[in-house]
Amino acid sequence: MFMNKLPNYDDMGINGFGATFRLGRWFLWFLAATAYHLDFVYSLPWVNGFITLVLIALSAGLTADVLGVKSTAGNIVIGAAMAVYPSWTATFFFMFTAPYYGAALLLAVCAVWCTVKRKGKFWFAAGSLLLACSMGIYQAYMPFAASICVIAVMMMSVERENDCIEIVKKAVYYFSQLLSGGILYIIITQFSLIATRQKLSRYRGAGTVQNDFIRRIFSDFFGIVYNNDLELSYNIVTKGMYLFLFLLSGLLLLLFILQFLKEHQYLKIVVIAVLAVAFAVAVNSIYIVIQEVYSLMRYAYVCLLILPVCLLDRYKRNAASKRRIQCALWTEWSAMLVLAAGILSYCHFANAQYLSMYLGYEQASGYYGSVITQIKMLDGYEPGMKTALVGSGQIEDQSLYRNQVMEVFEMSGRDTVLAEAYSIEYFIRYYCGFDTEFVEADLTSKEIIQMPVYPAAGSIKIVEDVVVVKFAE
């Protein structure tokens, strides 16, 4: 992916940074406008990809620090999982925005770091501002920040020396920081909309609470084990990994609960149970404010890989006997092998996505190359003539191959058939080298209505000095 320019529907142009204020992405505008004036907005696969990976690596290191993971294996797994998770596979479909989204993730993690690792009003305010800026780039990393906060509190609750009252105070403090960051984001968003005289878009149902969001939170949370509705468990290896991690996390929490039961620390048991429910809610909290969620927005699910690593790390450190320590070590390495299998499977999944994109590029290039050749062979055609594409978004040509060989790897966020992309005009100009002015065809024209659909004879013709190509009725 980083060594080739693989176009996608939103990434068909060579420079740009997408919609900003109307999607509540005011800090994206700030960063991208700065980059624009420095000529840094070009969609450069290797440069953008490398910068994004560095930002993910920094985020992974800070995440491990926030959660207090000491084991080398645990740190490696957290870094690998955060880098190869399918949400980033989908993000790289939009290479022109990838570094900004990497910055959004880092800002979200820095916000949590300020809250968990530092004390005082200054750090609270800094965390709120950083979280607001993260959401001002891309709102979908808020659930990740919330999930990490829940895990941090859970790690406090499983340690003997921590008092329950102190744990509850910390939980309230962390929640207050997340809430204040969200409120600050909303305030700045409203001011930015007023200043730019724009209205907030209802993109994918943004700003609307679903009636059944509670049901979806838990059905999707556990459904990852037996279906691929979330596009995160596409094969038996990844489904098996999640099943193993659910069982392992449940077992470890049960062991901690039994330990506190013996010590008559009943309040801690209640806290752990509440945090387990809060974790599921935090991972899926995106559902509270948006209706149509797709793979790029599900990054918080990587915390399902992080939680058991943290629990194992704590259990191993708290083990009182040699037998328990040995058991914890064997369990840790078993978990690492399962996680390694899942992570390698995600690498396989990512490469399959990029192969599918490459095939789509080659198919679209060949398809429109033939169309361009036929345009230039028209009687009366002259360079500089305007071109109108009719029905290019729903091509009816039965001979157009629709990439069926890659169906098992279908994923939202990219075109299955690139030739039908809404931005195909950019593809024709930038990738096929056909420089023409595209215009809208007069669909009420009797001559155009009577034209057959491509590739039939007469589907490409000159109508009133405009080349018309009719792909669909």
PDB file of C-alpha atoms in Angstrom, residues 225-366:
ATOM      1  CA  VAL A 225     -17.217 -13.830  18.211  1.00  0.00           C
ATOM      2  CA  TYR A 226     -19.706 -15.420  15.807  1.00  0.00           C
ATOM      3  CA  ASN A 227     -20.335 -12.982  12.928  1.00  0.00           C
ATOM      4  CA  ASN A 228     -18.517 -10.425  10.824  1.00  0.00           C
ATOM      5  CA  ASP A 229     -21.088  -7.639  11.022  1.00  0.00           C
ATOM      6  CA  LEU A 230     -18.400  -5.315  12.373  1.00  0.00           C
ATOM      7  CA  GLU A 231     -15.881  -6.337   9.662  1.00  0.00           C
ATOM      8  CA  LEU A 232     -13.389  -7.185  12.418  1.00  0.00           C
ATOM      9  CA  SER A 233     -13.634 -10.997  12.502  1.00  0.00           C
ATOM     10  CA  TYR A 234     -13.665 -12.161   8.905  1.00  0.00           C
ATOM     11  CA  ASN A 235     -12.367 -15.717   9.435  1.00  0.00           C
ATOM     12  CA  ILE A 236     -12.226 -18.512  11.997  1.00  0.00           C
ATOM     13  CA  VAL A 237      -8.821 -17.386  13.275  1.00  0.00           C
ATOM     14  CA  THR A 238     -10.012 -13.922  14.289  1.00  0.00           C
ATOM     15  CA  LYS A 239     -13.321 -15.257  15.658  1.00  0.00           C
ATOM     16  CA  GLY A 240     -11.370 -17.835  17.664  1.00  0.00           C
ATOM     17  CA  MET A 241      -9.051 -15.129  18.963  1.00  0.00           C
ATOM     18  CA  TYR A 242     -11.951 -13.054  20.261  1.00  0.00           C
ATOM     19  CA  LEU A 243     -13.595 -16.092  21.842  1.00  0.00           C
ATOM     20  CA  PHE A 244     -10.335 -16.972  23.602  1.00  0.00           C
ATOM     21  CA  LEU A 245      -9.842 -13.376  24.778  1.00  0.00           C
ATOM     22  CA  PHE A 246     -13.397 -13.140  26.113  1.00  0.00           C
ATOM     23  CA  LEU A 247     -12.955 -16.390  28.043  1.00  0.00           C
ATOM     24  CA  LEU A 248      -9.516 -15.388  29.307  1.00  0.00           C
ATOM     25  CA  SER A 249     -10.681 -11.928  30.446  1.00  0.00           C
ATOM     26  CA  GLY A 250     -13.715 -13.480  32.137  1.00  0.00           C
ATOM     27  CA  LEU A 251     -11.568 -16.093  33.888  1.00  0.00           C
ATOM     28  CA  LEU A 252      -9.043 -13.533  35.141  1.00  0.00           C
ATOM     29  CA  LEU A 253     -11.779 -11.235  36.429  1.00  0.00           C
ATOM     30  CA  LEU A 254     -13.397 -14.232  38.143  1.00  0.00           C
ATOM     31  CA  LEU A 255     -10.086 -15.108  39.835  1.00  0.00           C
ATOM     32  CA  PHE A 256      -9.764 -11.537  41.107  1.00  0.00           C
ATOM     33  CA  ILE A 257     -13.379 -11.627  42.322  1.00  0.00           C
ATOM     34  CA  LEU A 258     -12.789 -14.908  44.195  1.00  0.00           C
ATOM     35  CA  GLN A 259      -9.709 -13.405  45.791  1.00  0.00           C
ATOM     36  CA  PHE A 260     -11.680 -10.366  47.013  1.00  0.00           C
ATOM     37  CA  LEU A 261     -14.519 -12.643  48.127  1.00  0.00           C
ATOM     38  CA  LYS A 262     -12.097 -14.446  50.458  1.00  0.00           C
ATOM     39  CA  GLU A 263     -10.904 -11.074  51.763  1.00  0.00           C
ATOM     40  CA  HIS A 264     -14.525  -9.869  52.223  1.00  0.00           C
ATOM     41  CA  GLN A 265     -13.950  -6.926  49.876  1.00  0.00           C
ATOM     42  CA  TYR A 266     -17.487  -7.042  48.512  1.00  0.00           C
ATOM     43  CA  LEU A 267     -17.504  -3.446  47.315  1.00  0.00           C
ATOM     44  CA  LYS A 268     -14.561  -4.165  45.028  1.00  0.00           C
ATOM     45  CA  ILE A 269     -16.508  -7.039  43.474  1.00  0.00           C
ATOM     46  CA  VAL A 270     -19.361  -4.640  42.712  1.00  0.00           C
ATOM     47  CA  VAL A 271     -16.898  -2.116  41.230  1.00  0.00           C
ATOM     48  CA  ILE A 272     -15.351  -4.761  38.962  1.00  0.00           C
ATOM     49  CA  ALA A 273     -18.801  -5.872  37.753  1.00  0.00           C
ATOM     50  CA  VAL A 274     -19.825  -2.270  37.006  1.00  0.00           C
ATOM     51  CA  LEU A 275     -16.551  -1.632  35.168  1.00  0.00           C
ATOM     52  CA  ALA A 276     -17.045  -4.750  33.022  1.00  0.00           C
ATOM     53  CA  VAL A 277     -20.390  -3.354  31.836  1.00  0.00           C
ATOM     54  CA  ALA A 278     -18.891   0.137  31.445  1.00  0.00           C
ATOM     55  CA  PHE A 279     -16.159  -1.328  29.242  1.00  0.00           C
ATOM     56  CA  ALA A 280     -18.699  -2.727  26.759  1.00  0.00           C
ATOM     57  CA  VAL A 281     -20.499   0.623  26.711  1.00  0.00           C
ATOM     58  CA  ALA A 282     -17.264   2.598  26.236  1.00  0.00           C
ATOM     59  CA  VAL A 283     -16.102   0.428  23.323  1.00  0.00           C
ATOM     60  CA  ASN A 284     -19.410   1.020  21.523  1.00  0.00           C
ATOM     61  CA  SER A 285     -20.136   4.561  22.735  1.00  0.00           C
ATOM     62  CA  ILE A 286     -19.974   5.789  19.131  1.00  0.00           C
ATOM     63  CA  TYR A 287     -23.521   4.408  18.769  1.00  0.00           C
ATOM     64  CA  ILE A 288     -24.829   7.059  21.138  1.00  0.00           C
ATOM     65  CA  VAL A 289     -24.224   9.866  18.627  1.00  0.00           C
ATOM     66  CA  ILE A 290     -24.095   8.281  15.174  1.00  0.00           C
ATOM     67  CA  GLN A 291     -26.309   5.787  13.359  1.00  0.00           C
ATOM     68  CA  GLU A 292     -24.222   4.430  10.486  1.00  0.00           C
ATOM     69  CA  VAL A 293     -20.964   3.130  11.909  1.00  0.00           C
ATOM     70  CA  TYR A 294     -18.396   1.437   9.681  1.00  0.00           C
ATOM     71  CA  SER A 295     -14.988  -0.190  10.067  1.00  0.00           C
ATOM     72  CA  LEU A 296     -12.947   2.996  10.268  1.00  0.00           C
ATOM     73  CA  MET A 297     -14.972   4.127  13.303  1.00  0.00           C
ATOM     74  CA  ARG A 298     -14.554   0.914  15.314  1.00  0.00           C
ATOM     75  CA  TYR A 299     -11.007   1.425  16.551  1.00  0.00           C
ATOM     76  CA  ALA A 300     -12.086   1.141  20.201  1.00  0.00           C
ATOM     77  CA  TYR A 301     -12.538  -2.605  19.600  1.00  0.00           C
ATOM     78  CA  VAL A 302      -8.752  -2.960  19.685  1.00  0.00           C
ATOM     79  CA  CYS A 303      -9.208  -2.638  23.454  1.00  0.00           C
ATOM     80  CA  LEU A 304     -10.607  -6.175  23.432  1.00  0.00           C
ATOM     81  CA  LEU A 305      -7.033  -7.214  22.662  1.00  0.00           C
ATOM     82  CA  ILE A 306      -5.517  -4.817  25.182  1.00  0.00           C
ATOM     83  CA  LEU A 307      -7.692  -5.673  28.213  1.00  0.00           C
ATOM     84  CA  PRO A 308      -6.591  -9.332  28.669  1.00  0.00           C
ATOM     85  CA  VAL A 309      -2.939  -8.295  28.248  1.00  0.00           C
ATOM     86  CA  CYS A 310      -3.352  -5.828  31.114  1.00  0.00           C
ATOM     87  CA  LEU A 311      -5.237  -8.313  33.301  1.00  0.00           C
ATOM     88  CA  LEU A 312      -2.569 -10.972  32.733  1.00  0.00           C
ATOM     89  CA  ASP A 313       0.162  -8.477  33.544  1.00  0.00           C
ATOM     90  CA  ARG A 314      -1.536  -7.615  36.868  1.00  0.00           C
ATOM     91  CA  TYR A 315      -2.338 -11.224  37.744  1.00  0.00           C
ATOM     92  CA  LYS A 316       1.257 -12.294  37.152  1.00  0.00           C
ATOM     93  CA  ARG A 317       2.570  -9.496  39.363  1.00  0.00           C
ATOM     94  CA  ASN A 318       0.072 -10.249  42.132  1.00  0.00           C
ATOM     95  CA  ALA A 319       0.651 -14.020  42.093  1.00  0.00           C
ATOM     96  CA  ALA A 320       1.692 -15.089  45.613  1.00  0.00           C
ATOM     97  CA  SER A 321       3.041 -18.593  44.960  1.00  0.00           C
ATOM     98  CA  LYS A 322       5.492 -20.133  42.512  1.00  0.00           C
ATOM     99  CA  ARG A 323       2.746 -22.347  41.157  1.00  0.00           C
ATOM    100  CA  ARG A 324       0.554 -19.345  40.355  1.00  0.00           C
ATOM    101  CA  ILE A 325       3.457 -17.465  38.829  1.00  0.00           C
ATOM    102  CA  GLN A 326       4.271 -20.454  36.594  1.00  0.00           C
ATOM    103  CA  CYS A 327       0.619 -20.813  35.642  1.00  0.00           C
ATOM    104  CA  ALA A 328       0.440 -17.090  34.844  1.00  0.00           C
ATOM    105  CA  LEU A 329       3.550 -17.332  32.631  1.00  0.00           C
ATOM    106  CA  TRP A 330       2.146 -20.271  30.664  1.00  0.00           C
ATOM    107  CA  THR A 331      -1.169 -18.495  30.285  1.00  0.00           C
ATOM    108  CA  GLU A 332       0.597 -15.334  29.153  1.00  0.00           C
ATOM    109  CA  TRP A 333       2.524 -17.105  26.427  1.00  0.00           C
ATOM    110  CA  SER A 334      -0.585 -18.996  25.302  1.00  0.00           C
ATOM    111  CA  ALA A 335      -2.397 -15.684  25.052  1.00  0.00           C
ATOM    112  CA  MET A 336       0.496 -14.142  23.135  1.00  0.00           C
ATOM    113  CA  LEU A 337       0.432 -17.001  20.615  1.00  0.00           C
ATOM    114  CA  VAL A 338      -3.315 -16.582  20.096  1.00  0.00           C
ATOM    115  CA  LEU A 339      -2.923 -12.811  19.770  1.00  0.00           C
ATOM    116  CA  ALA A 340      -0.013 -13.276  17.354  1.00  0.00           C
ATOM    117  CA  ALA A 341      -2.196 -15.538  15.198  1.00  0.00           C
ATOM    118  CA  GLY A 342      -4.967 -12.932  15.184  1.00  0.00           C
ATOM    119  CA  ILE A 343      -2.573 -10.078  14.417  1.00  0.00           C
ATOM    120  CA  LEU A 344      -0.968 -12.013  11.550  1.00  0.00           C
ATOM    121  CA  SER A 345      -4.458 -12.766  10.262  1.00  0.00           C
ATOM    122  CA  TYR A 346      -5.162  -9.024  10.278  1.00  0.00           C
ATOM    123  CA  CYS A 347      -1.956  -8.482   8.272  1.00  0.00           C
ATOM    124  CA  HIS A 348      -3.276 -11.023   5.770  1.00  0.00           C
ATOM    125  CA  PHE A 349      -6.641  -9.226   5.758  1.00  0.00           C
ATOM    126  CA  ALA A 350      -4.998  -5.837   5.109  1.00  0.00           C
ATOM    127  CA  ASN A 351      -2.929  -7.164   2.210  1.00  0.00           C
ATOM    128  CA  ALA A 352      -6.043  -8.742   0.703  1.00  0.00           C
ATOM    129  CA  GLN A 353      -7.781  -5.352   0.899  1.00  0.00           C
ATOM    130  CA  TYR A 354      -4.938  -3.664  -0.915  1.00  0.00           C
ATOM    131  CA  LEU A 355      -4.801  -6.412  -3.545  1.00  0.00           C
ATOM    132  CA  SER A 356      -8.511  -5.859  -4.128  1.00  0.00           C
ATOM    133  CA  MET A 357      -7.864  -2.127  -4.526  1.00  0.00           C
ATOM    134  CA  TYR A 358      -5.066  -2.837  -6.997  1.00  0.00           C
ATOM    135  CA  LEU A 359      -7.324  -5.120  -9.041  1.00  0.00           C
ATOM    136  CA  GLY A 360     -10.043  -2.473  -8.978  1.00  0.00           C
ATOM    137  CA  TYR A 361      -7.539   0.110 -10.200  1.00  0.00           C
ATOM    138  CA  GLU A 362      -6.356  -2.095 -13.060  1.00  0.00           C
ATOM    139  CA  GLN A 363      -9.937  -2.971 -14.016  1.00  0.00           C
ATOM    140  CA  ALA A 364     -11.043   0.679 -14.036  1.00  0.00           C
ATOM    141  CA  SER A 365      -7.915   1.729 -15.941  1.00  0.00           C
ATOM    142  CA  GLY A 366      -8.488  -0.869 -18.635  1.00  0.00           C
TER     143      GLY A 366
END
